[in-house]
Amino acid sequence: MKQEITNHQNPETDVRTSVSPASINTVLPPEMLAGIFDILYTESNIALPFPHGFEEAVEHFRRHPLLSVMLACRKWFKLVDSSPSFWTYVEIGVRDCRNRVWHKSQGSEAIRTPLEDIAAIASRIKKSGTLPLQLTVVPALFEDFGSVLGIIREHAHRLESLCTLQNPASDAAQFGGVSHEGIVQLLSIPMPSLKRLQSVRLDNNPTIDDNHRLYIDMDTPRLCQLWLSFHLALPRTTAHLTFLSIQSMVGLESIVPPIGQDQINLPELLELRLAFCSPRPILCALATPALHFLSFHSTLRLPDNGPSELPTRLPKYPHLQDLQWTDFGPEIISDIVFQHSPNITRYSNYAVGTENIPKVGLPDSPSILDLPSRVNPVTWPPLEEVQFHTISCEQALTFLDTLKTVKRMRILRDPVTALRGTSNETEAIDREKALLKQITERVDVAIGTDPWSW
C-alpha cells in the first residue's frame, strides 16, 4: 500500500502529471481558429444592411464583432488583432456621436466627450492592411473635416462601400453641418474600387437656396449601387450602375448644370427608386433602357413645376416589369410612364414597404381605373399582380373584367371593414363580402399585409 502511494505521488509514474492538459489552442491550429473567427466576423457584418441608418450603425459598431473572442485569451486576442481580415468594416464618428447623444439624453448637455484622435482612427484603419474596406462615417461630427478627408483619401483606392450618415435629429443643433465644399471634396475623391455609396444630406441647414445645390461628377468607375439625398452625384462611368435611389431633392430644374439639358445614359440600370422629389425632371434626364423596377414614394402630393405640356423627352421603358407609384390622383407623368411601359407584370399604387407610413390626400379609388378617360386609346400591359391602397370590390371586379391577365390582387385597406359606420352598414357589408368572394374565386387575394390566397 505504501509503495502504491509512493508510486502515485511520484511524478515520473503519474500519467496525469506527465501529460499537459489539452486545450483548444493545442488541438486546433491557428489557421483553423482563424477560419472559425472569419465565419463569425462575416456573419456579424452580413447582418448590417446597406444602406444603414444611424441607429443600425450604432448597434453594429458599439463593439467589435469578435470582442468576446479577443477577451477569451491572449492568443486569440493576438490572432484577431494581427489579422487584417478582421478589421475591414470601419466607422469614423459613429461611436463618438453615440456617446454625445447619450450624454445629452442624460441631461448632461454641457458635457462634450472628446472625439477619437485622428491618429487613432488612422491606426485602426491601417489594421486592415491592403484589403478592401467598408467605411461608415458621420462627417458633420468633426469640426476639422479636412483631417477626416485626409484619412479617406489615403485609403480611397481600397474602399468598396462608403456610407455617410447624418447626425440624429435630436442632436442636429449640437453640431454644425459639413460645408458644401466639404461635400464636393468628399465625393470628388477618386475611388476606383467603390461599389456601393450612400450619400445623405450632410448639412443641417434646411434653407439652403437652389444656387448651392450641386451636381457632382464622381470618379467611381466600378460603382454599382448609389443612394443620394439632396445632392445629385453620378459617376463619370455609368457602365456598372445597376441601382439608383434619389430622395429629398427639390428644384432639380435649377441645378447647375441643369439636369434636363442632356440625358444621362445609364445603360445597365435595373432599379430606380425616387422619393420626396419631383419625378418629372429626373425621368426626363435619365436614359435607362434596361430598367426593370421603378418606384416613386411620397407622403403628400408634390407640386410639379415642369411645363404644362407633355414631357416629350420621357423615355420608354420596354423592359420595365415592376412599377410602384404613390397614387394621389390623376397625374400626367404617371400616366405617361404607364403607357411607356408595355411589359409591366406587377403594379402597385403605393411603394411597397411604406404601407404603415401615413399619407395625406390619397384618393378613394386607384386613378388607374380612370385611365381610359385620360388616355385614348389605352394599351394595357400584361399585368399579373396588382396592389391597391384602396379599392371597392365592385371596382376590383370591373378592373378584373378589363384586365383578364391579373392573377393576384392585394387590397391594403380592407374593403369590408371600410364600410363600418356607413349608412345601411349591415346590408353594405354583406354585399361587399359577396363581391369579395367572387374576386377570390377568380384571383389570389390578399388583404392588408396578409399573405396571398386570403
CSV table of N, CA and C in Angstrom, one decimal, residues 34 37 41 64 66-67 69-71 73-88 123-129:
chain,number,residue,atom,x,y,z
A,34,ALA,N,-8.6,30.8,-37.1
A,34,ALA,CA,-8.8,32.0,-37.9
A,34,ALA,C,-10.0,31.7,-38.8
A,37,PHE,N,-13.2,32.1,-36.7
A,37,PHE,CA,-13.4,33.5,-36.4
A,37,PHE,C,-13.9,34.3,-37.6
A,41,TYR,N,-17.1,36.7,-37.9
A,41,TYR,CA,-16.9,38.1,-38.3
A,41,TYR,C,-17.8,38.4,-39.6
A,64,HIS,N,-16.6,45.5,-31.2
A,64,HIS,CA,-16.0,44.7,-32.3
A,64,HIS,C,-16.8,43.4,-32.4
A,66,LEU,N,-15.8,40.5,-32.8
A,66,LEU,CA,-15.0,39.4,-32.2
A,66,LEU,C,-14.5,39.8,-30.8
A,67,LEU,N,-15.1,40.8,-30.2
A,67,LEU,CA,-14.6,41.2,-28.9
A,67,LEU,C,-14.6,40.1,-27.9
A,69,VAL,N,-14.3,37.0,-28.4
A,69,VAL,CA,-13.2,36.1,-28.8
A,69,VAL,C,-11.9,36.7,-28.3
A,70,MET,N,-11.7,38.0,-28.4
A,70,MET,CA,-10.5,38.6,-28.1
A,70,MET,C,-10.3,38.6,-26.5
A,71,LEU,N,-11.4,38.6,-25.8
A,71,LEU,CA,-11.3,38.6,-24.3
A,71,LEU,C,-11.1,37.2,-23.8
A,73,CYS,N,-8.6,34.8,-24.4
A,73,CYS,CA,-7.3,34.5,-24.0
A,73,CYS,C,-6.3,35.4,-24.8
A,74,ARG,N,-5.1,35.5,-24.4
A,74,ARG,CA,-4.1,36.3,-25.1
A,74,ARG,C,-3.8,35.9,-26.5
A,75,LYS,N,-3.8,34.5,-26.7
A,75,LYS,CA,-3.5,34.0,-28.0
A,75,LYS,C,-4.6,34.4,-29.0
A,76,TRP,N,-5.9,34.3,-28.6
A,76,TRP,CA,-6.9,34.7,-29.5
A,76,TRP,C,-6.9,36.2,-29.8
A,77,PHE,N,-6.6,36.9,-28.7
A,77,PHE,CA,-6.5,38.4,-28.9
A,77,PHE,C,-5.5,38.8,-29.9
A,78,LYS,N,-4.3,38.2,-29.8
A,78,LYS,CA,-3.3,38.4,-30.8
A,78,LYS,C,-3.6,38.0,-32.2
A,79,LEU,N,-4.3,36.9,-32.3
A,79,LEU,CA,-4.7,36.4,-33.6
A,79,LEU,C,-5.7,37.3,-34.3
A,80,VAL,N,-6.7,37.8,-33.5
A,80,VAL,CA,-7.7,38.7,-34.1
A,80,VAL,C,-7.0,40.1,-34.4
A,81,ASP,N,-6.2,40.6,-33.4
A,81,ASP,CA,-5.7,41.9,-33.5
A,81,ASP,C,-4.7,42.0,-34.7
A,82,SER,N,-4.0,40.9,-35.0
A,82,SER,CA,-3.0,41.0,-36.1
A,82,SER,C,-3.5,40.5,-37.4
A,83,SER,N,-4.8,40.1,-37.5
A,83,SER,CA,-5.3,39.6,-38.8
A,83,SER,C,-6.1,40.8,-39.5
A,84,PRO,N,-5.5,41.3,-40.6
A,84,PRO,CA,-6.2,42.4,-41.4
A,84,PRO,C,-7.6,42.1,-41.8
A,85,SER,N,-8.0,40.8,-42.0
A,85,SER,CA,-9.3,40.4,-42.4
A,85,SER,C,-10.4,40.7,-41.4
A,86,PHE,N,-10.0,40.9,-40.1
A,86,PHE,CA,-11.0,41.2,-39.1
A,86,PHE,C,-11.1,42.7,-38.8
A,87,TRP,N,-10.6,43.5,-39.7
A,87,TRP,CA,-10.7,45.0,-39.5
A,87,TRP,C,-11.1,45.7,-40.8
A,88,THR,N,-11.9,45.1,-41.5
A,88,THR,CA,-12.3,45.6,-42.8
A,88,THR,C,-13.6,46.4,-42.8
A,123,SER,N,-4.8,54.7,-37.4
A,123,SER,CA,-4.1,53.5,-36.9
A,123,SER,C,-5.1,52.3,-37.0
A,124,ARG,N,-6.4,52.5,-36.6
A,124,ARG,CA,-7.4,51.4,-36.7
A,124,ARG,C,-7.6,51.0,-38.1
A,125,ILE,N,-7.7,52.0,-39.0
A,125,ILE,CA,-8.0,51.6,-40.4
A,125,ILE,C,-6.8,50.9,-41.0
A,126,LYS,N,-5.6,51.2,-40.6
A,126,LYS,CA,-4.4,50.5,-41.1
A,126,LYS,C,-4.3,49.1,-40.7
A,127,LYS,N,-5.1,48.7,-39.7
A,127,LYS,CA,-5.1,47.3,-39.3
A,127,LYS,C,-5.6,46.4,-40.4
A,128,SER,N,-6.4,47.0,-41.3
A,128,SER,CA,-6.9,46.1,-42.4
A,128,SER,C,-5.9,45.9,-43.5
A,129,GLY,N,-4.7,46.4,-43.4
A,129,GLY,CA,-3.7,46.2,-44.4
A,129,GLY,C,-4.0,46.7,-45.7
